[in-house]
Every structure is written in structure tokens, then in C-alpha cells.
XYZ file of C-alpha atoms in Angstrom:
366
model
C -0.772 -3.366 6.534
C -6.276 -7.549 15.529
C -6.684 -3.706 15.606
C -9.711 -1.940 16.931
C -8.768 1.444 18.438
C -5.430 -0.015 19.391
C -3.074 -2.651 18.039
C -3.844 -5.933 19.305
C -1.431 -8.734 19.267
C -1.966 -12.514 19.850
C -0.151 -15.685 19.215
C -2.635 -16.791 16.399
C -4.070 -14.657 13.601
C -7.097 -15.122 11.707
C -7.920 -13.809 8.138
C -11.368 -12.142 8.125
C -14.084 -13.212 5.700
C -16.791 -10.911 4.293
C -20.180 -12.421 4.920
C -21.731 -11.217 1.693
C -20.013 -9.348 -1.225
C -23.385 -7.583 -2.064
C -24.417 -6.476 1.510
C -24.106 -2.873 2.440
C -22.989 -3.870 5.995
C -19.815 -5.858 6.241
C -19.111 -8.032 9.405
C -16.243 -10.142 10.080
C -16.501 -13.841 10.016
C -13.376 -15.942 10.723
C -11.972 -18.733 8.435
C -10.738 -21.935 10.075
C -7.259 -21.373 8.871
C -4.693 -19.822 11.149
C -1.792 -18.022 10.400
C 0.892 -19.413 12.743
C 3.512 -17.354 14.291
C 6.964 -18.918 14.664
C 7.962 -16.506 17.226
C 5.863 -15.374 19.991
C 5.088 -11.890 19.318
C 5.182 -11.014 22.976
C 8.940 -11.635 23.250
C 9.582 -9.213 20.432
C 11.497 -6.459 22.156
C 10.094 -3.459 20.206
C 6.485 -4.242 19.944
C 3.888 -2.699 21.948
C 0.057 -3.572 22.199
C -0.495 0.014 23.396
C 0.457 1.543 19.853
C -2.577 3.059 18.280
C -2.052 2.619 14.628
C -5.541 3.890 13.664
C -4.873 7.284 15.455
C -1.533 7.461 13.986
C -2.645 6.701 10.538
C -5.828 9.016 10.538
C -3.815 11.954 12.208
C -1.795 12.247 8.985
C -4.443 11.689 6.391
C -5.914 15.209 6.801
C -2.531 16.715 6.152
C -1.858 14.557 3.146
C -5.336 15.324 1.475
C -4.902 19.092 2.116
C -1.618 18.931 0.400
C -3.022 16.950 -2.476
C -6.002 19.226 -2.741
C -3.765 22.263 -3.045
C -1.288 20.604 -5.564
C -4.079 19.894 -7.965
C -6.375 22.920 -8.395
C -8.861 23.251 -11.126
C -7.005 24.975 -14.047
C -6.833 25.042 -17.817
C -7.628 22.658 -19.280
C -10.174 22.011 -16.749
C -11.044 18.711 -17.938
C -7.816 16.944 -17.167
C -7.686 18.600 -13.685
C -11.138 17.201 -12.884
C -10.044 13.906 -13.930
C -6.849 13.952 -11.775
C -8.868 15.383 -8.809
C -11.442 12.515 -9.338
C -8.812 9.782 -8.839
C -6.441 11.303 -6.331
C -8.786 12.812 -4.031
C -11.328 9.933 -4.110
C -12.991 9.121 -0.869
C -11.770 5.806 0.755
C -8.337 5.997 -0.320
C -5.984 4.761 2.534
C -3.036 6.802 1.651
C -0.574 3.794 2.691
C 2.178 4.860 0.424
C 2.507 8.572 1.739
C 2.075 7.271 5.355
C 5.011 4.778 4.975
C 7.011 7.442 3.547
C 6.340 9.789 6.638
C 6.742 6.840 8.985
C 10.137 5.920 7.743
C 11.246 9.570 7.733
C 10.332 9.823 11.409
C 11.836 6.695 12.242
C 15.410 7.913 11.463
C 14.918 11.180 13.055
C 13.381 13.343 10.230
C 10.428 15.723 10.667
C 7.312 14.816 8.929
C 6.997 18.192 7.343
C 10.175 17.666 5.238
C 8.542 14.472 4.175
C 4.999 15.817 3.242
C 5.887 16.862 -0.458
C 7.246 13.429 -1.367
C 4.451 11.736 0.402
C 1.939 13.507 -1.671
C 4.000 12.809 -4.712
C 4.057 9.209 -4.107
C 0.201 9.406 -3.811
C -0.001 10.813 -7.079
C 2.376 8.192 -8.738
C 0.366 5.470 -6.920
C -2.935 6.945 -8.400
C -1.496 7.193 -11.763
C -0.487 3.695 -11.895
C -3.870 2.668 -10.729
C -5.564 4.629 -13.421
C -3.378 2.977 -16.145
C -3.731 -0.517 -14.561
C -7.547 -0.164 -14.749
C -7.658 0.326 -18.609
C -9.434 -2.194 -20.648
C -6.126 -2.967 -22.311
C -4.636 -3.672 -18.898
C -6.706 -5.325 -16.047
C -10.077 -3.964 -17.491
C -11.379 -3.004 -14.126
C -14.509 -1.060 -14.133
C -14.368 -0.015 -10.299
C -11.902 1.658 -8.149
C -12.388 2.654 -4.560
C -15.974 1.556 -4.935
C -16.923 3.743 -7.806
C -16.252 3.937 -11.495
C -12.747 3.788 -12.606
C -11.216 6.886 -14.217
C -11.766 5.654 -17.709
C -15.197 4.314 -16.984
C -16.288 7.982 -16.206
C -13.904 10.033 -18.269
C -13.023 7.860 -21.195
C -10.025 5.733 -22.097
C -8.286 8.513 -23.874
C -8.610 11.004 -21.062
C -7.604 8.352 -18.467
C -4.284 7.601 -20.239
C -3.416 11.275 -20.312
C -4.540 11.860 -16.764
C -2.053 9.125 -15.614
C 0.619 10.704 -18.014
C -0.001 14.051 -16.363
C 0.208 12.785 -12.772
C 3.699 11.551 -12.963
C 5.501 14.629 -13.929
C 3.200 16.563 -11.534
C 4.492 14.257 -8.787
C 8.195 14.971 -9.564
C 7.358 18.758 -9.885
C 5.750 18.622 -6.369
C 8.767 17.116 -4.654
C 11.145 19.767 -6.401
C 8.837 22.727 -5.954
C 7.863 22.017 -2.238
C 10.717 20.405 -0.575
C 12.938 23.102 1.103
C 16.545 22.960 -0.046
C 17.377 24.590 3.362
C 16.057 21.467 5.220
C 16.908 18.725 2.630
C 20.165 18.703 0.613
C 19.444 18.912 -3.217
C 21.438 15.630 -3.587
C 18.855 13.799 -1.464
C 15.946 15.388 -3.279
C 17.650 13.884 -6.547
C 17.932 10.571 -4.920
C 14.250 10.545 -3.994
C 13.399 11.623 -7.579
C 15.580 8.756 -8.919
C 13.903 6.409 -6.645
C 10.447 7.154 -7.868
C 11.569 7.158 -11.480
C 13.119 3.655 -10.903
C 9.989 2.424 -9.320
C 7.646 3.379 -11.971
C 10.099 2.468 -14.859
C 10.791 -0.381 -17.136
C 12.438 -2.410 -14.234
C 9.697 -1.708 -11.766
C 5.964 -1.362 -11.869
C 5.891 -1.271 -15.591
C 7.613 -4.535 -15.782
C 5.103 -5.989 -13.151
C 2.381 -4.893 -15.301
C 3.819 -6.416 -18.414
C 4.343 -9.742 -16.598
C 0.888 -9.694 -15.538
C -0.451 -9.263 -19.039
C 1.486 -12.284 -20.434
C -0.860 -15.202 -20.921
C 1.496 -17.997 -20.281
C 3.099 -16.243 -17.287
C 2.287 -16.897 -13.638
C 2.051 -20.753 -13.494
C 4.860 -21.210 -11.031
C 5.260 -19.623 -7.415
C 8.415 -17.614 -8.805
C 6.515 -16.219 -11.638
C 3.694 -15.022 -9.469
C 6.185 -13.504 -6.922
C 7.892 -11.521 -9.540
C 4.516 -10.078 -10.377
C 3.818 -9.312 -7.003
C 7.064 -7.834 -6.267
C 7.197 -5.626 -9.424
C 3.603 -4.584 -9.578
C 2.699 -4.095 -5.861
C 6.239 -4.563 -3.857
C 7.836 -1.716 -5.720
C 5.575 1.015 -4.466
C 5.997 0.292 -0.819
C 9.548 -0.134 -1.234
C 9.937 3.101 -2.928
C 7.908 4.754 -0.020
C 10.095 3.279 2.566
C 13.131 4.196 1.011
C 12.101 7.735 0.184
C 11.268 8.494 3.755
C 14.575 7.097 4.741
C 16.418 9.149 2.447
C 14.670 12.208 3.593
C 15.273 11.461 7.253
C 19.016 11.003 6.787
C 19.126 7.279 6.864
C 22.528 5.576 6.414
C 22.961 3.228 3.495
C 22.630 0.090 5.319
C 19.337 1.330 6.961
C 18.076 2.272 3.480
C 18.679 -1.174 2.023
C 16.920 -2.646 5.180
C 14.011 -0.312 4.778
C 14.030 -1.276 1.027
C 13.548 -4.918 1.944
C 10.964 -4.334 4.443
C 8.952 -1.989 2.285
C 8.798 -4.738 -0.448
C 7.878 -7.533 1.828
C 5.073 -5.468 3.194
C 3.915 -4.421 -0.034
C 3.838 -8.165 -1.283
C 2.223 -9.285 1.970
C -0.780 -6.914 1.749
C -1.428 -8.128 -1.899
C -1.220 -11.730 -0.984
C -3.715 -11.216 1.985
C -6.072 -9.391 -0.471
C -5.657 -12.421 -2.852
C -6.744 -14.790 -0.080
C -9.676 -12.456 1.122
C -10.712 -12.197 -2.582
C -10.994 -16.054 -2.837
C -13.435 -15.773 -0.024
C -15.638 -13.609 -1.908
C -16.186 -15.465 -4.995
C -19.273 -14.305 -7.131
C -18.374 -10.679 -6.790
C -18.886 -8.841 -10.068
C -16.259 -7.369 -11.909
C -13.110 -6.892 -9.981
C -14.200 -7.820 -6.656
C -13.899 -5.735 -3.694
C -11.742 -2.915 -5.212
C -11.751 -3.130 -8.965
C -8.906 -5.673 -9.420
C -9.292 -8.610 -11.790
C -7.690 -11.815 -11.140
C -4.240 -12.015 -12.315
C -0.917 -13.732 -12.865
C -0.254 -12.515 -9.238
C -2.667 -14.864 -7.661
C -0.828 -17.005 -5.330
C -4.022 -18.705 -4.180
C -4.793 -19.776 -7.689
C -1.162 -20.759 -8.433
C -0.128 -22.469 -5.240
C -3.445 -23.146 -3.489
C -4.770 -21.720 -0.185
C -2.585 -23.552 2.299
C 0.667 -22.300 0.528
C -0.616 -18.969 0.128
C -1.222 -18.881 3.956
C 2.355 -19.949 4.608
C 3.875 -17.413 2.486
C 1.893 -14.700 4.471
C 3.688 -15.946 7.494
C 7.054 -15.979 5.755
C 6.718 -12.324 4.409
C 5.532 -11.139 7.806
C 8.464 -12.730 9.421
C 10.733 -11.257 6.658
C 9.473 -7.774 7.116
C 9.680 -7.783 11.007
C 13.293 -9.339 10.679
C 14.239 -6.095 8.761
C 13.111 -3.840 11.537
C 15.223 -5.534 14.087
C 18.018 -3.244 15.267
C 15.965 -0.174 14.504
C 14.397 -0.413 17.777
C 17.668 -0.652 19.464
C 18.594 2.628 17.932
C 15.401 4.451 17.643
C 13.210 3.144 20.211
C 9.337 3.388 19.979
C 9.649 5.299 16.698
C 9.756 1.815 14.926
C 6.317 0.871 16.307
C 4.323 2.064 13.400
C 6.438 0.106 10.974
C 5.787 -3.092 13.143
C 2.112 -2.148 13.228
C 1.982 -1.765 9.431
C 3.062 -5.362 8.943
C 0.328 -6.741 11.393
C -2.388 -4.464 9.675
C -1.459 -5.909 6.216
C -2.751 -9.285 7.754
C -5.374 -8.317 10.195
C -7.173 -5.269 8.517
C -8.727 -4.461 11.891
C -9.842 -1.110 10.832
C -10.752 0.598 7.452
C -10.027 4.070 6.307
C -12.890 6.135 4.908
C -12.932 9.579 3.353
C -11.307 12.550 5.007
C -9.239 10.417 7.290
C -12.047 8.690 9.293
C -11.579 5.189 10.413
C -13.957 2.672 11.292
C -13.142 -0.627 13.440
C -14.425 -3.346 11.387
C -12.125 -6.311 10.726
C -11.835 -7.045 7.025
C -13.547 -3.978 5.802
C -10.483 -2.338 4.351
C -10.154 -5.195 1.961
C -13.129 -3.755 0.220
C -11.241 -0.766 -1.092
C -7.806 -0.726 -3.098
C -5.208 1.336 -1.677
């Protein structure tokens, strides 16, 4: 979640490898492993090699970043707002969560304008979770998105408070900027409830807890639970919230829920595989991530991890079958997110710019 200026599909997929973790210029090299496709992509009725995911993605980033910029002005007390802006408005953020939300809203017939407040709120929540994950008592990550983590610059105490402040700000943004004349209040409540569930004790907080347990993660089931809770939950929430806002039916929401979770886990498993290819990187590798209980490569080995990538991709695409019959080409972004999670055919830079360079996007955490 291969692309250049357009989505490129083939029967065999390769995972890119970074030539040098210390180089300022990253060029793709391809591993000898192939991710097999059990079903020929060309026969999938709702895929199109002409869909330009990069243009779709970058066309929305400027709107998302403008909304985030306006939502977090410098105010009193200035230091905490500076800290929030430092992390939320960081260059290089992919804005995957808000774009997933907008895409699912548009899929079921909603206008992207009604999804924008929730999309921005999801980015606030996602950023808050990253700030807390990076803390010395959690993942102990000194870097995030290619620069010092929030706590490394502002201190642990302010980093904790920054994350704490972003969570309620996200809820306020949804309530204060989603027009009740366009979105029923009951739908807004469902969105808020979904976000709260995602970050709570059965969602991302549980994932982080499991990730901290020293004896956890030795089996595939353990690693998958960490992956689903710590990473899959955010993508699931993004897909579901967009569905709610667009007016999706209950069955459609559940399919979007399973789709989002599969894509979120898929992206992280591919990150794990790519990280294995970059041994020797100081600190937390490409993005600030430390090795954790969520590592399928470490738990099961490279071959099994590659098989799981294919299984997750098939699972995600299976959930999209039927949407194409009803909604036509509006499902194409969701199919493309699945392949981007594996291919990484372009990387998102600051202010919504994209560069075609396979594998580069793995250098920055979302």
C-alpha cells in the first residue's frame, strides 16, 4: 500500500531491496524471491493498469495538510502546540490513514469533503500513537520520518503530553468540522466510537502491550496478534470510518473492516521483510522502528513471511469483490492500495510530492 506514474501489474511481484542504508541516494535492487499470485491479476474484473495511484494520492495530500495546519495553530501554551505541529506536520508523512478514509467514503458514494475532518483526525490519532510508541519505555525509537522523534527533541515529558493532547483534539475536530446537515449526528457518533475503540484497551493499546511482553511473539499466532492490534487496527478504522461517512451498509462496513485490517498488516509485514534486507542500520532502521514481537521474519523465517504477504494480499482483494459490481471504478484505489503495500513503487515526500523510486517509501514510517 509495480508503480511508477501509473499502477503497473504483473503476474510476478518482487520486493525491492535498498542498496545501502547509509546512502543518500536509494536505488532499487531486486531480491531473488518472488511473491507468487495464485490468481492472474489480468483476470480480476475490477483492476485497471491505467489507474494512477500516485496522482490520486498526491492530489489529496495538500488538502489534508492544509486542514491539519489550520487545526493546530500556534496558541497558548505555545510549547505543546509546537510539539504537536512538529510531529503532525512532519515532512515525508504519507497520510495513508486519511487517504484510506477518503477513498472508502468515495467508494460508497460519499463526497470527499465530508470525510476530510475525520481523515485529518485519523492522522492526529496516528501521529499520537507514533509519538507514544517511540518513547524510551516503549519502542525506544530515536528517529521518526527521518528526523529526531518527538521525545528526542522536546523531552519525554512533553512527548507524553503531546500525544495525550492530540487524541482529544482529533475528536473535537470530527465533531466541530463535520456538518450535521451533511452527515447525520448518529453517524458522527459511530465514527467517534470507532476511533475510540481503535486506540483503546482492545485495540492499539493492546497491541503495544503485547509488543512489550518479553516472552511474547514466539509463535505465528502471537506475532499476528501484535501486527493486527498495533498496525492493522489503524487501517481498519480508516476504512470503516470512511464507509460510515459515505453511507455504507452494515455488510459493506464489515467487508471494509476486514479489508483495512488485512492491508494494515500487509504493509507492516512487507516493512519487516525490507528491514531484514537492511541489516546494519543504526537505531530503528529506515523509519525509527525497533525490532519487535511483530517480526514475522524473525519468528517464522523469510520464506513463510513471503507466503503470508501473498495470503494477506489475496485476503484484502477478496473483500473488495462485489464492490466493483456495485460501484465500478471507484473501487480501483482500494485495489491499488493493496499492491502499493507490497510494491512501494513511489515514495511520498513533503507537501504531497511523489517520487517514483521503488522501495524508497520504506525509508519513512507512515
